[in-house]
mmCIF file of C-alpha atoms in Angstrom:
data_model
loop_
_atom_site.group_PDB
_atom_site.id
_atom_site.type_symbol
_atom_site.label_atom_id
_atom_site.label_comp_id
_atom_site.label_asym_id
_atom_site.label_seq_id
_atom_site.Cartn_x
_atom_site.Cartn_y
_atom_site.Cartn_z
ATOM 1 C CA MET K 1387 183.996 162.900 34.866
ATOM 2 C CA TYR K 1388 180.472 162.696 33.422
ATOM 3 C CA LYS K 1389 178.849 162.139 36.824
ATOM 4 C CA GLU K 1390 180.545 165.217 38.314
ATOM 5 C CA ILE K 1391 179.292 167.349 35.426
ATOM 6 C CA LYS K 1392 175.730 166.106 35.893
ATOM 7 C CA ASP K 1393 175.934 166.689 39.667
ATOM 8 C CA THR K 1394 177.174 170.235 39.067
ATOM 9 C CA ILE K 1395 174.351 170.938 36.604
ATOM 10 C CA ASN K 1396 171.788 169.757 39.165
ATOM 11 C CA MET K 1397 173.389 171.872 41.882
ATOM 12 C CA ILE K 1398 173.231 175.002 39.701
ATOM 13 C CA LYS K 1399 169.635 174.272 38.742
ATOM 14 C CA ASN K 1400 168.532 173.813 42.356
ATOM 15 C CA THR K 1401 170.462 176.703 43.956
ATOM 16 C CA PRO K 1402 168.756 180.127 43.924
ATOM 17 C CA ASN K 1403 170.757 183.010 42.429
ATOM 18 C CA MET K 1404 173.491 180.727 41.070
ATOM 19 C CA TYR K 1405 174.716 181.346 37.536
ATOM 20 C CA VAL K 1406 177.431 179.856 35.365
ATOM 21 C CA ILE K 1407 180.054 180.894 32.827
ATOM 22 C CA LEU K 1408 181.131 178.226 30.333
ATOM 23 C CA ASN K 1409 184.736 179.128 29.628
ATOM 24 C CA GLY K 1410 185.602 176.881 26.707
ATOM 25 C CA ASP K 1411 186.595 173.272 26.021
ATOM 26 C CA ILE K 1412 183.003 172.101 26.304
ATOM 27 C CA LEU K 1413 183.480 170.055 23.142
ATOM 28 C CA ASP K 1414 186.603 168.148 22.149
ATOM 29 C CA TRP K 1415 187.658 167.811 18.543
ATOM 30 C CA GLY K 1416 190.449 165.308 18.101
ATOM 31 C CA ILE K 1417 191.633 165.886 14.568
ATOM 32 C CA ILE K 1418 194.868 165.207 12.739
ATOM 33 C CA VAL K 1419 196.397 168.534 13.806
ATOM 34 C CA SER K 1420 195.504 168.110 17.489
ATOM 35 C CA LYS K 1421 198.197 168.071 20.161
ATOM 36 C CA ASN K 1422 198.596 164.598 21.703
ATOM 37 C CA LEU K 1423 195.131 163.585 20.544
ATOM 38 C CA GLY K 1424 193.776 161.978 17.414
ATOM 39 C CA VAL K 1425 190.350 161.013 16.153
ATOM 40 C CA ILE K 1426 190.696 157.485 17.536
ATOM 41 C CA ASP K 1427 190.873 158.832 21.113
ATOM 42 C CA ASN K 1428 187.420 160.410 21.084
ATOM 43 C CA LYS K 1429 184.614 158.341 22.571
ATOM 44 C CA MET K 1430 181.900 160.329 20.748
ATOM 45 C CA THR K 1431 181.518 161.554 17.199
ATOM 46 C CA PRO K 1432 181.355 165.351 16.731
ATOM 47 C CA MET K 1433 177.556 165.259 16.346
ATOM 48 C CA GLU K 1434 177.175 163.061 19.429
ATOM 49 C CA GLN K 1435 179.214 165.596 21.385
ATOM 50 C CA ILE K 1436 177.022 168.486 20.221
ATOM 51 C CA GLN K 1437 173.814 166.600 21.019
ATOM 52 C CA THR K 1438 175.112 165.529 24.443
ATOM 53 C CA ALA K 1439 176.194 169.081 25.318
ATOM 54 C CA ILE K 1440 172.728 170.384 24.411
ATOM 55 C CA GLU K 1441 171.075 167.685 26.528
ATOM 56 C CA ILE K 1442 173.315 168.335 29.539
ATOM 57 C CA LEU K 1443 173.054 172.133 29.447
ATOM 58 C CA ARG K 1444 169.362 172.509 28.607
ATOM 59 C CA PRO K 1445 168.180 172.403 32.270
ATOM 60 C CA ILE K 1446 170.344 175.454 33.114
ATOM 61 C CA LYS K 1447 170.165 177.405 29.867
ATOM 62 C CA ASP K 1448 168.582 180.332 31.734
ATOM 63 C CA ARG K 1449 171.460 180.318 34.249
ATOM 64 C CA ILE K 1450 174.209 180.654 31.629
ATOM 65 C CA LEU K 1451 175.670 184.176 31.499
ATOM 66 C CA LEU K 1452 178.442 183.652 28.955
ATOM 67 C CA VAL K 1453 179.860 180.945 26.670
ATOM 68 C CA ASN K 1454 183.457 181.190 25.435
ATOM 69 C CA ASN K 1455 185.242 179.184 22.791
ATOM 70 C CA GLY K 1456 188.217 177.140 23.957
ATOM 71 C CA ASN K 1457 191.225 175.787 22.112
ATOM 72 C CA HIS K 1458 189.609 172.343 21.854
ATOM 73 C CA GLU K 1459 186.664 173.771 19.916
ATOM 74 C CA GLY K 1460 189.087 176.006 18.019
ATOM 75 C CA ARG K 1461 190.890 172.997 16.568
ATOM 76 C CA LEU K 1462 188.113 172.585 14.036
ATOM 77 C CA GLU K 1463 188.773 176.057 12.630
ATOM 78 C CA LYS K 1464 192.225 174.859 11.599
ATOM 79 C CA VAL K 1465 190.672 172.552 9.021
ATOM 80 C CA SER K 1466 187.300 174.195 8.343
ATOM 81 C CA GLY K 1467 188.340 177.848 8.264
ATOM 82 C CA GLU K 1468 187.629 180.857 10.460
ATOM 83 C CA GLY K 1469 184.081 181.449 11.586
ATOM 84 C CA PHE K 1470 182.755 177.913 12.087
ATOM 85 C CA SER K 1471 182.105 177.138 15.735
ATOM 86 C CA PRO K 1472 180.464 173.912 16.943
ATOM 87 C CA LEU K 1473 179.851 175.597 20.297
ATOM 88 C CA MET K 1474 177.812 178.259 18.522
ATOM 89 C CA LEU K 1475 175.555 175.440 17.275
ATOM 90 C CA VAL K 1476 175.015 174.340 20.876
ATOM 91 C CA CYS K 1477 174.139 177.897 21.916
ATOM 92 C CA SER K 1478 171.803 178.258 18.948
ATOM 93 C CA GLU K 1479 169.895 175.109 19.887
ATOM 94 C CA LEU K 1480 169.618 176.337 23.494
ATOM 95 C CA GLY K 1481 168.414 179.755 22.338
ATOM 96 C CA ILE K 1482 171.339 181.654 23.879
ATOM 97 C CA THR K 1483 173.350 182.718 20.826
ATOM 98 C CA GLU K 1484 173.685 186.227 22.300
ATOM 99 C CA LYS K 1485 175.727 184.688 25.158
ATOM 100 C CA TYR K 1486 178.368 183.213 22.801
ATOM 101 C CA ARG K 1487 181.813 184.790 22.341
ATOM 102 C CA ASN K 1488 184.609 183.528 20.147
ATOM 103 C CA ASN K 1489 187.485 184.681 22.365
ATOM 104 C CA MET K 1490 186.447 186.517 25.526
ATOM 105 C CA GLY K 1491 183.489 188.261 27.095
ATOM 106 C CA ILE K 1492 182.913 191.113 29.534
ATOM 107 C CA LEU K 1493 179.978 191.042 31.951
ATOM 108 C CA LYS K 1494 178.528 193.819 34.077
ATOM 109 C CA ILE K 1495 176.560 192.347 36.968
ATOM 110 C CA LYS K 1496 174.516 194.445 39.400
ATOM 111 C CA ILE K 1497 173.641 193.021 42.821
ATOM 112 C CA GLY K 1498 170.602 194.455 44.604
ATOM 113 C CA LYS K 1499 167.480 196.345 43.619
ATOM 114 C CA ARG K 1500 167.612 199.679 41.827
ATOM 115 C CA GLU K 1501 166.527 201.592 44.923
ATOM 116 C CA ASP K 1502 169.100 199.939 47.228
ATOM 117 C CA ARG K 1503 171.748 202.339 48.555
ATOM 118 C CA GLU K 1504 174.192 199.437 48.896
ATOM 119 C CA ARG K 1505 173.664 198.214 45.339
ATOM 120 C CA ALA K 1506 176.931 196.916 43.868
ATOM 121 C CA SER K 1507 178.084 196.645 40.276
ATOM 122 C CA TYR K 1508 180.782 194.135 39.260
ATOM 123 C CA VAL K 1509 182.770 193.804 36.036
ATOM 124 C CA ILE K 1510 183.780 190.253 35.158
ATOM 125 C CA ILE K 1511 186.055 189.332 32.257
ATOM 126 C CA ALA K 1512 186.152 185.721 31.090
ATOM 127 C CA HIS K 1513 188.819 184.382 28.729
ATOM 128 C CA HIS K 1514 189.614 180.744 28.046
ATOM 129 C CA GLY K 1515 193.301 181.475 28.611
ATOM 130 C CA LYS K 1516 196.515 180.511 26.881
ATOM 131 C CA THR K 1517 199.426 179.931 29.206
ATOM 132 C CA SER K 1518 201.052 177.371 31.482
ATOM 133 C CA ALA K 1519 199.450 176.492 34.809
ATOM 134 C CA GLU K 1520 202.400 177.941 36.734
ATOM 135 C CA ASN K 1521 202.093 181.302 34.978
ATOM 136 C CA ALA K 1522 198.313 181.536 34.683
ATOM 137 C CA THR K 1523 197.453 183.949 37.502
ATOM 138 C CA LYS K 1524 200.483 186.206 36.852
ATOM 139 C CA LYS K 1525 199.701 186.507 33.160
ATOM 140 C CA GLY K 1526 196.042 186.957 34.050
ATOM 141 C CA HIS K 1527 196.941 189.832 36.381
ATOM 142 C CA ASP K 1528 198.872 191.577 33.596
ATOM 143 C CA PHE K 1529 195.982 191.009 31.168
ATOM 144 C CA ALA K 1530 193.318 192.263 33.605
ATOM 145 C CA ASN K 1531 195.276 195.481 34.173
ATOM 146 C CA GLU K 1532 194.664 196.313 30.520
ATOM 147 C CA PHE K 1533 190.989 196.764 31.414
ATOM 148 C CA GLU K 1534 190.314 199.545 33.903
ATOM 149 C CA GLY K 1535 187.465 198.582 36.217
ATOM 150 C CA CYS K 1536 187.845 194.795 36.079
ATOM 151 C CA ASP K 1537 186.890 193.150 39.392
ATOM 152 C CA LEU K 1538 187.205 189.482 38.445
ATOM 153 C CA LEU K 1539 189.106 187.745 35.648
ATOM 154 C CA LEU K 1540 188.208 184.140 34.914
ATOM 155 C CA LEU K 1541 190.633 181.888 33.043
ATOM 156 C CA SER K 1542 190.541 178.169 32.292
ATOM 157 C CA HIS K 1543 192.640 176.031 29.896
ATOM 158 C CA THR K 1544 195.239 174.765 32.389
ATOM 159 C CA HIS K 1545 192.830 172.363 34.190
ATOM 160 C CA ALA K 1546 194.006 173.107 37.750
ATOM 161 C CA PRO K 1547 191.864 175.561 39.804
ATOM 162 C CA ARG K 1548 193.688 178.546 41.310
ATOM 163 C CA ILE K 1549 192.671 181.805 42.933
ATOM 164 C CA ALA K 1550 194.832 184.902 43.423
ATOM 165 C CA LYS K 1551 193.982 188.275 44.946
ATOM 166 C CA TYR K 1552 195.704 191.487 43.902
ATOM 167 C CA SER K 1553 195.411 195.119 44.969
ATOM 168 C CA LYS K 1554 195.589 198.021 42.543
ATOM 169 C CA LYS K 1555 195.956 201.661 43.555
ATOM 170 C CA VAL K 1556 193.443 203.902 41.817
ATOM 171 C CA ILE K 1557 193.671 207.701 41.820
ATOM 172 C CA ASP K 1558 190.255 209.142 42.638
ATOM 173 C CA THR K 1559 190.437 212.626 41.098
ATOM 174 C CA HIS K 1560 186.839 213.427 42.117
ATOM 175 C CA ASN K 1561 187.595 213.068 45.846
ATOM 176 C CA ASN K 1562 191.341 213.814 45.600
ATOM 177 C CA ASN K 1563 192.191 210.464 47.080
ATOM 178 C CA VAL K 1564 194.050 207.223 46.361
ATOM 179 C CA ILE K 1565 192.062 204.035 46.940
ATOM 180 C CA ASN K 1566 192.971 200.365 46.798
ATOM 181 C CA LYS K 1567 190.905 198.348 44.350
ATOM 182 C CA GLU K 1568 190.839 194.570 44.700
ATOM 183 C CA LEU K 1569 191.262 192.325 41.670
ATOM 184 C CA THR K 1570 190.511 188.613 41.754
ATOM 185 C CA VAL K 1571 192.145 186.378 39.139
ATOM 186 C CA ALA K 1572 190.908 182.800 39.057
ATOM 187 C CA VAL K 1573 191.575 179.713 36.988
ATOM 188 C CA THR K 1574 188.476 177.542 36.878
ATOM 189 C CA ASN K 1575 188.466 173.787 37.308
ATOM 190 C CA SER K 1576 188.078 171.248 34.531
ATOM 191 C CA PHE K 1577 186.195 167.963 34.515
ATOM 192 C CA LEU K 1578 189.120 165.896 33.246
ATOM 193 C CA ASP K 1579 189.923 162.600 34.920
ATOM 194 C CA ASP K 1580 192.799 160.283 34.017
ATOM 195 C CA CYS K 1581 192.478 159.319 30.352
ATOM 196 C CA ASP K 1582 194.649 158.788 27.280
ATOM 197 C CA TYR K 1583 194.788 162.534 26.635
ATOM 198 C CA SER K 1584 195.922 163.547 30.124
ATOM 199 C CA LEU K 1585 198.365 160.647 30.496
ATOM 200 C CA LYS K 1586 199.975 161.243 27.098
ATOM 201 C CA SER K 1587 200.533 164.883 28.015
ATOM 202 C CA MET K 1588 201.714 164.060 31.575
ATOM 203 C CA TYR K 1589 199.102 166.404 33.028
ATOM 204 C CA ALA K 1590 198.821 166.395 36.797
ATOM 205 C CA GLY K 1591 195.640 165.027 38.303
ATOM 206 C CA THR K 1592 192.858 167.609 38.200
ATOM 207 C CA SER K 1593 191.206 168.765 41.393
ATOM 208 C CA LYS K 1594 187.524 167.884 41.473
ATOM 209 C CA SER K 1595 186.739 171.025 43.477
ATOM 210 C CA LEU K 1596 184.389 173.501 41.844
ATOM 211 C CA VAL K 1597 185.394 177.175 41.622
ATOM 212 C CA THR K 1598 182.557 179.473 42.733
ATOM 213 C CA PHE K 1599 182.188 183.116 43.763
ATOM 214 C CA ASP K 1600 179.885 185.088 46.013
ATOM 215 C CA LEU K 1601 179.258 188.631 44.764
ATOM 216 C CA LEU K 1602 178.113 190.660 47.765
ATOM 217 C CA LYS K 1603 175.745 193.605 47.812
ATOM 218 C CA SER K 1604 178.208 196.037 49.342
ATOM 219 C CA LYS K 1605 179.107 199.650 48.607
ATOM 220 C CA ASN K 1606 182.804 198.784 48.594
ATOM 221 C CA LYS K 1607 182.186 195.527 46.673
ATOM 222 C CA LYS K 1608 183.456 192.181 47.862
ATOM 223 C CA ILE K 1609 184.091 188.942 46.000
ATOM 224 C CA ILE K 1610 184.423 185.793 48.098
ATOM 225 C CA ALA K 1611 186.078 182.997 46.135
ATOM 226 C CA HIS K 1612 185.684 179.300 46.892
ATOM 227 C CA ILE K 1613 187.490 176.167 45.703
#
């Protein structure tokens, strides 16, 4: 789905106040230990993949908030040893090494100017994910509850986009009150069309809908999710 990726990059570049999280599986390393995929299935060499990723992402390098490793990049560590990340090379070339995380990242995003009374602060956790598609949002809910204050958890890995909303009761000891805090758990889309890899694994067709979020400047905070 090369065209869809390019179209998405252009949309991000040309839309004010739009930012992106790259949640893993940007590069694909088909090696001998890969599941349902070998070196003969890849259409690009490893270096061609790195160079192409740099070329594609360069126009929006200033819009990238976070870059996570995925299991497809992690395959290389199985043969090269811990610590070598091809995705880190991409980030280095783009000048955003501080945005790279090996497993997961936590973002604090403030909406509004410092003097705004309605200024809102959001906590977003992004993790590539490691579960079945059917169990993704449930496992994500359990994982997000380990982090007090999380407003949005982003997962990927399973290819199919999903969004789930949960409510958590929080005891406000300062005001002697119990409030309901909303948690959004989302599985982001992939750009995987029918190919040898998906057909061998009997993966369902991937939705081509992009997962996006509006973070509103509101005292009570509000995340509007779109597929």
